[in-house]
Coordinates of C-alpha atoms in Angstrom, one line a residue:
M669 CA 1.4 21.2 33.3
P670 CA 3.9 19.2 34.7
R671 CA 6.2 17.8 32.2
R672 CA 5.3 14.2 32.4
V673 CA 1.7 15.0 31.9
A674 CA 2.6 17.3 28.9
R675 CA 4.5 14.4 27.2
V676 CA 1.8 11.7 27.6
W677 CA -0.7 14.0 26.2
S678 CA 1.6 14.7 23.5
C679 CA 1.9 11.1 22.6
I680 CA -1.6 10.6 22.9
L681 CA -2.4 13.6 20.2
V682 CA 0.5 12.4 18.0
A683 CA -1.8 9.2 17.8
V684 CA -4.9 10.5 17.4
D685 CA -3.5 12.7 14.8
E686 CA -2.3 9.9 12.6
I687 CA -5.7 8.3 12.5
Q688 CA -7.5 11.9 11.6
R689 CA -5.3 12.6 8.9
G690 CA -5.9 9.5 7.0
R691 CA -9.6 10.5 6.8
W692 CA -8.4 13.5 4.6
M693 CA -5.6 12.0 2.7
W694 CA -7.8 10.1 0.3
S695 CA -9.4 12.4 -2.2
V696 CA -12.7 10.1 -2.5
L697 CA -15.9 10.3 -5.0
S698 CA -18.8 7.9 -4.3
T699 CA -22.1 7.4 -6.0
C700 CA -23.5 7.2 -2.4
E701 CA -24.9 11.2 -2.7
V702 CA -26.1 10.7 -6.3
P703 CA -29.9 9.5 -7.1
A704 CA -29.8 5.9 -8.0
G705 CA -31.1 6.3 -11.5
E706 CA -28.2 8.8 -12.2
R707 CA -25.2 6.9 -10.6
F708 CA -23.6 5.2 -13.5
D709 CA -24.0 8.4 -15.8
W710 CA -22.5 10.6 -13.1
Y711 CA -19.4 7.8 -12.3
S712 CA -18.7 7.7 -16.0
D713 CA -18.6 11.3 -16.5
I714 CA -16.4 11.4 -13.4
V715 CA -14.0 9.1 -14.8
S716 CA -13.9 10.4 -18.2
R717 CA -13.4 13.9 -17.3
E718 CA -11.1 13.0 -13.9
V719 CA -9.3 10.2 -15.0
M720 CA -9.1 9.5 -18.5
P721 CA -11.6 9.6 -21.7
A722 CA -13.2 6.1 -21.5
A723 CA -16.5 4.6 -23.0
L724 CA -18.0 2.8 -19.8
S725 CA -21.0 0.1 -20.0
S726 CA -23.0 -1.9 -17.5
E727 CA -25.5 -4.7 -18.1
R728 CA -27.2 -3.5 -14.9
P729 CA -26.6 0.4 -14.8
A730 CA -29.7 1.2 -12.6
E731 CA -28.1 -1.1 -9.8
F732 CA -24.7 0.4 -10.3
Q733 CA -22.6 1.8 -7.2
G734 CA -19.0 2.9 -7.1
E735 CA -16.3 4.7 -5.4
A736 CA -12.9 5.8 -6.3
A737 CA -10.3 7.4 -4.3
V738 CA -6.6 8.7 -4.8
L739 CA -3.8 9.1 -2.7
D740 CA -0.6 11.4 -3.6
L741 CA 2.6 9.9 -3.2
G742 CA 4.7 13.1 -4.8
D743 CA 5.5 11.9 -8.4
V744 CA 3.5 8.5 -8.0
R745 CA -0.4 8.2 -7.2
V746 CA -2.3 5.1 -5.7
S747 CA -5.8 4.9 -6.5
R748 CA -8.6 2.5 -5.1
F749 CA -11.7 1.4 -6.4
S750 CA -14.8 -0.2 -5.4
L751 CA -17.7 -0.8 -8.0
S752 CA -20.2 -3.0 -9.6
P753 CA -19.0 -4.8 -12.6
L754 CA -18.7 -2.9 -15.6
Q755 CA -16.9 -3.0 -19.2
S756 CA -14.5 0.2 -20.1
R757 CA -12.9 0.5 -23.8
R758 CA -10.3 3.2 -24.5
T759 CA -10.1 3.8 -28.4
A760 CA -7.2 5.5 -29.9
A761 CA -9.5 8.6 -30.8
M762 CA -10.0 8.9 -26.9
I763 CA -6.2 8.7 -26.5
R764 CA -5.8 11.6 -28.2
R765 CA -8.4 13.6 -26.6
G766 CA -6.8 13.1 -23.1
D767 CA -3.7 10.8 -22.1
P768 CA -2.0 10.9 -18.5
E769 CA 0.9 9.0 -20.0
Q770 CA 0.9 6.3 -17.3
Y771 CA 1.7 2.7 -16.7
Q772 CA -1.0 1.5 -14.4
L773 CA -0.6 -1.4 -12.2
A774 CA -3.4 -2.9 -10.4
L775 CA -3.9 -5.6 -7.6
L776 CA -7.3 -6.8 -7.7
R777 CA -8.6 -7.4 -4.0
K778 CA -12.2 -8.8 -4.9
G779 CA -14.1 -10.1 -7.8
A780 CA -12.8 -11.0 -11.2
T781 CA -11.5 -8.9 -14.5
S782 CA -9.9 -9.3 -18.0
L783 CA -7.9 -7.1 -20.0
S784 CA -6.9 -6.9 -23.4
Q785 CA -4.2 -4.7 -24.7
H786 CA -1.5 -4.8 -27.5
R787 CA -2.5 -8.3 -28.8
N788 CA -2.1 -9.6 -25.5
E789 CA -5.3 -10.6 -23.2
C790 CA -5.7 -12.1 -19.2
A791 CA -8.3 -12.8 -16.7
I792 CA -7.4 -12.3 -13.0
G793 CA -9.0 -13.1 -9.8
P794 CA -8.0 -11.9 -6.1
G795 CA -4.6 -11.4 -5.2
D796 CA -3.3 -11.3 -8.8
L797 CA -1.7 -8.2 -10.6
M798 CA -1.8 -7.0 -14.4
L799 CA -0.3 -3.9 -15.9
W800 CA -1.8 -1.3 -18.9
D801 CA -0.6 1.5 -20.5
T802 CA -2.9 4.6 -20.7
S803 CA -1.4 5.2 -24.4
R804 CA -2.6 2.3 -26.0
P805 CA -6.2 1.2 -26.7
S806 CA -7.7 -1.4 -24.4
Y807 CA -10.7 -3.0 -23.7
N808 CA -11.8 -4.2 -19.8
R809 CA -14.5 -6.2 -18.8
M810 CA -15.4 -7.0 -14.9
S811 CA -17.4 -10.4 -14.4
A812 CA -20.7 -9.6 -13.9
T813 CA -21.0 -13.1 -12.0
G814 CA -18.3 -12.0 -10.1
G815 CA -19.9 -9.6 -7.9
Q816 CA -18.6 -6.1 -6.7
V817 CA -14.9 -5.4 -7.7
Q818 CA -12.4 -3.9 -5.4
A819 CA -8.6 -2.7 -7.0
T820 CA -5.6 -1.2 -5.7
I821 CA -3.7 0.7 -8.5
L822 CA -0.3 2.4 -8.7
L823 CA -0.2 5.2 -11.2
L824 CA 3.1 5.4 -12.4
P825 CA 4.1 8.0 -14.9
R826 CA 5.9 6.4 -17.7
D827 CA 9.0 8.9 -17.7
I828 CA 10.1 7.2 -14.2
V829 CA 9.8 3.6 -15.2
P830 CA 13.4 2.7 -15.9
L831 CA 12.5 0.0 -18.1
R832 CA 12.3 -0.1 -22.0
T833 CA 8.8 0.1 -23.4
Q834 CA 9.7 -2.8 -25.7
R835 CA 10.2 -5.0 -22.8
L836 CA 7.2 -3.7 -20.9
D837 CA 4.8 -4.4 -23.8
Q838 CA 5.8 -8.1 -23.0
V839 CA 3.5 -7.9 -19.9
L840 CA 1.0 -5.8 -20.7
A841 CA -2.5 -7.5 -20.2
R842 CA -0.6 -10.5 -18.4
R843 CA -1.5 -12.2 -15.3
I844 CA 1.1 -11.7 -12.8
P845 CA 0.3 -14.1 -9.9
G846 CA 0.6 -11.7 -6.5
G847 CA 1.6 -14.7 -4.4
E848 CA 5.0 -15.8 -5.0
G849 CA 8.6 -13.7 -5.4
L850 CA 8.8 -9.8 -6.0
A851 CA 5.0 -9.6 -7.0
A852 CA 4.1 -11.0 -3.2
I853 CA 6.0 -8.2 -1.9
L854 CA 4.3 -5.5 -3.9
S855 CA 1.0 -7.0 -3.3
S856 CA 1.8 -6.7 0.6
F857 CA 3.3 -2.8 -0.1
M858 CA 0.2 -2.0 -2.0
T859 CA -2.1 -3.4 0.4
A860 CA -0.8 -1.6 3.4
L861 CA -0.5 1.7 1.6
E862 CA -4.3 1.4 1.6
D863 CA -5.0 0.1 4.8
H864 CA -2.3 2.1 6.5
S865 CA -1.9 5.4 4.9
A866 CA -3.4 7.1 8.3
E867 CA 0.3 6.3 9.9
C868 CA 2.1 8.4 7.6
G869 CA 2.8 12.0 7.2
P870 CA 3.2 13.8 4.1
Q871 CA 7.3 13.4 3.7
E872 CA 6.6 9.7 4.6
L873 CA 4.2 9.5 1.6
R874 CA 6.6 10.8 -0.6
R875 CA 9.3 8.4 0.3
L876 CA 6.9 5.7 0.0
G877 CA 6.2 6.9 -3.9
S878 CA 9.8 6.3 -4.5
V879 CA 9.7 3.1 -2.7
A880 CA 6.4 1.9 -5.0
V881 CA 8.3 2.6 -8.0
D882 CA 11.4 0.7 -7.3
L883 CA 9.1 -2.2 -6.0
A884 CA 7.1 -2.1 -9.3
T885 CA 10.0 -1.6 -11.3
A886 CA 11.6 -4.8 -9.9
C887 CA 8.6 -6.8 -10.2
L888 CA 8.0 -6.2 -13.8
A889 CA 11.7 -6.6 -14.5
Q890 CA 11.7 -10.0 -13.0
H891 CA 8.7 -10.9 -15.2
I892 CA 10.2 -9.9 -18.2
G893 CA 13.9 -11.1 -17.2
T894 CA 15.6 -8.1 -17.0
E895 CA 16.7 -8.2 -13.2
D896 CA 20.0 -7.9 -13.9
Q897 CA 20.0 -4.6 -15.8
L898 CA 18.2 -2.5 -12.9
P899 CA 20.1 0.3 -11.4
A900 CA 22.2 -1.0 -8.3
E901 CA 20.0 1.5 -6.2
V902 CA 16.6 -0.3 -7.1
R903 CA 17.9 -3.6 -6.5
T904 CA 18.9 -2.6 -3.2
Q905 CA 15.6 -0.9 -2.5
A906 CA 13.8 -4.1 -3.4
L907 CA 15.6 -6.1 -1.0
V908 CA 15.3 -3.8 1.7
Q909 CA 11.3 -4.0 0.9
R910 CA 11.4 -7.8 1.2
I911 CA 13.2 -7.6 4.5
H912 CA 10.7 -5.0 5.7
A913 CA 8.0 -7.4 4.9
F914 CA 9.5 -10.3 6.2
I915 CA 10.1 -8.3 9.7
E916 CA 6.4 -7.3 9.4
H917 CA 5.0 -10.8 8.8
N918 CA 7.2 -12.0 12.0
L919 CA 7.0 -9.2 14.4
G920 CA 5.0 -12.0 16.7
D921 CA 8.0 -14.2 16.8
P922 CA 10.0 -13.7 20.1
E923 CA 13.3 -15.2 17.9
L924 CA 12.9 -12.6 15.4
N925 CA 16.4 -11.0 15.4
P926 CA 19.3 -9.5 12.8
S927 CA 20.7 -13.1 13.0
A928 CA 17.2 -14.4 11.6
V929 CA 16.4 -11.9 9.4
A930 CA 20.2 -12.1 7.9
A931 CA 19.9 -16.1 7.4
H932 CA 16.5 -15.8 5.6
H933 CA 17.8 -13.6 3.1
H934 CA 21.1 -15.6 2.6
L935 CA 22.9 -12.7 4.0
S936 CA 25.6 -12.4 6.5
V937 CA 24.9 -10.4 9.8
R938 CA 27.3 -8.0 8.9
T939 CA 26.1 -7.6 5.4
L940 CA 22.6 -6.6 6.7
H941 CA 24.0 -4.1 8.9
Q942 CA 25.9 -2.3 6.2
L943 CA 22.7 -2.2 4.1
F944 CA 20.7 -0.4 7.1
H945 CA 23.5 1.7 8.1
D946 CA 22.6 4.2 5.5
R947 CA 18.6 4.3 6.2
G948 CA 19.2 5.9 10.1
E949 CA 17.8 2.7 11.6
S950 CA 19.0 -0.4 12.5
V951 CA 17.5 -3.9 12.1
R952 CA 17.0 -4.2 15.5
A953 CA 15.9 -1.1 16.2
R954 CA 13.1 -1.5 13.2
I955 CA 11.9 -4.5 15.2
R956 CA 11.8 -2.9 18.5
R957 CA 9.7 0.0 16.5
R958 CA 7.6 -1.7 14.8
R959 CA 6.7 -4.0 17.7
L960 CA 6.0 -1.0 20.2
E961 CA 3.9 0.5 17.3
R962 CA 1.9 -2.3 16.9
C963 CA 1.5 -2.7 20.8
R964 CA 0.3 1.0 21.2
S965 CA -2.3 0.6 18.0
D966 CA -3.6 -2.2 19.9
L967 CA -3.8 -0.4 23.3
I968 CA -5.8 2.6 21.4
D969 CA -8.4 0.2 19.7
P970 CA -11.4 0.0 21.7
G971 CA -12.2 -3.4 20.3
L972 CA -9.3 -4.8 22.3
R973 CA -9.7 -2.9 25.8
A974 CA -10.7 -6.5 27.6
R975 CA -7.3 -8.0 26.1
Q976 CA -4.5 -7.6 28.9
V977 CA -1.6 -5.8 28.7
S978 CA 0.9 -8.7 28.8
A979 CA -1.0 -10.5 26.4
I980 CA -0.7 -7.6 23.6
A981 CA 2.9 -7.5 24.7
A982 CA 3.1 -11.3 23.9
R983 CA 1.2 -10.9 20.4
W984 CA 4.0 -8.6 19.1
G985 CA 6.7 -10.8 20.2
F986 CA 8.0 -9.1 23.4
S987 CA 9.7 -11.6 25.7
G988 CA 7.7 -10.7 28.9
P989 CA 5.3 -7.9 30.6
A990 CA 8.8 -6.3 32.0
V991 CA 10.7 -5.8 28.9
F992 CA 7.6 -4.5 27.1
S993 CA 7.1 -1.9 30.0
R994 CA 10.4 -0.8 30.3
S995 CA 10.8 -0.4 26.2
F996 CA 7.2 1.4 26.0
R997 CA 8.2 3.8 28.8
E998 CA 11.4 4.6 27.1
A999 CA 9.9 5.3 23.6
Y1000 CA 6.6 7.2 25.0
G1001 CA 7.3 8.4 28.5
I1002 CA 4.8 6.4 30.1
S1003 CA 3.6 2.8 30.9
P1004 CA 1.3 1.0 28.8
T1005 CA -1.3 0.5 31.4
E1006 CA -1.3 4.3 32.2
F1007 CA -1.5 4.8 28.1
R1008 CA -4.6 2.7 27.6
A1009 CA -6.1 4.5 30.7
L1010 CA -5.5 7.8 29.3
C1011 CA -6.9 6.9 26.1
V1012 CA -10.2 5.1 27.5
S1013 CA -10.9 8.4 29.3
D1014 CA -10.3 10.6 26.5
F1015 CA -12.4 8.5 24.1

């Protein structure tokens, strides 16, 4: 096989493998294969045996539907839930029977829920976050009028969160608005974990686990007023993630460059470059790589086959078709038009 063709197929196989790997990285449990009349009891048993002991109840158990999935990030795990409204009570006796000894930080994506724990109580809606401690009694109620509930949850071992228990008690069962400050960055990160894990290999997922801990810690510290007590590396990681999020949200802007990134974060360009020096990739290189990856994803997408290559390039911030074609060929050894043609013929 000619070297150029071999390289082309290598690029395509990598892209396909990234998609396929995401299908089995999540360990999924669903009521879909369970007879309707047994679904709620089956789900309750699974939660108590595989997650932690809890008493679940539902106003409409015969209509219950639920799915739960877990993704391993090394020391940290992320879970996602989609389920009919229910109530969950965890008592001191249940804690003695089994306790994962975790802080669980949830991002609600759909529906409504309330939580009571440690003399605190909150009600949250889509886009909000809330924290609870598996080692304390709690009561969680999902509103029956809010419809299906969807949430993404970080499962954080207590011993890796570098904040004092007494201070974290202040934020248990408290609404954390997910649209502002570090909470907004954390929410975007958690959403990306759920939506784009197919793009990550095992080593990348472990690195993302470390990022998850740092971002969650920084977010919680902001809400209990202890940001200045965080380790320097945690503050730096939080800043880097804010920069990454800014880049992701502005890839389509052709004016996005290191100067714009530095100005938005009130840094000098020199400080910005120093921040990224030990991360193996410059700011400019990251912008270019993420734009190319977004373009490659669009070129593979069957739903975008009618869109012109030049329009895809413009969508992700390339100044012109010639610049995009040259950059794509340098990265993948093939022109974007040829790459799309090969993907279409393969699928």
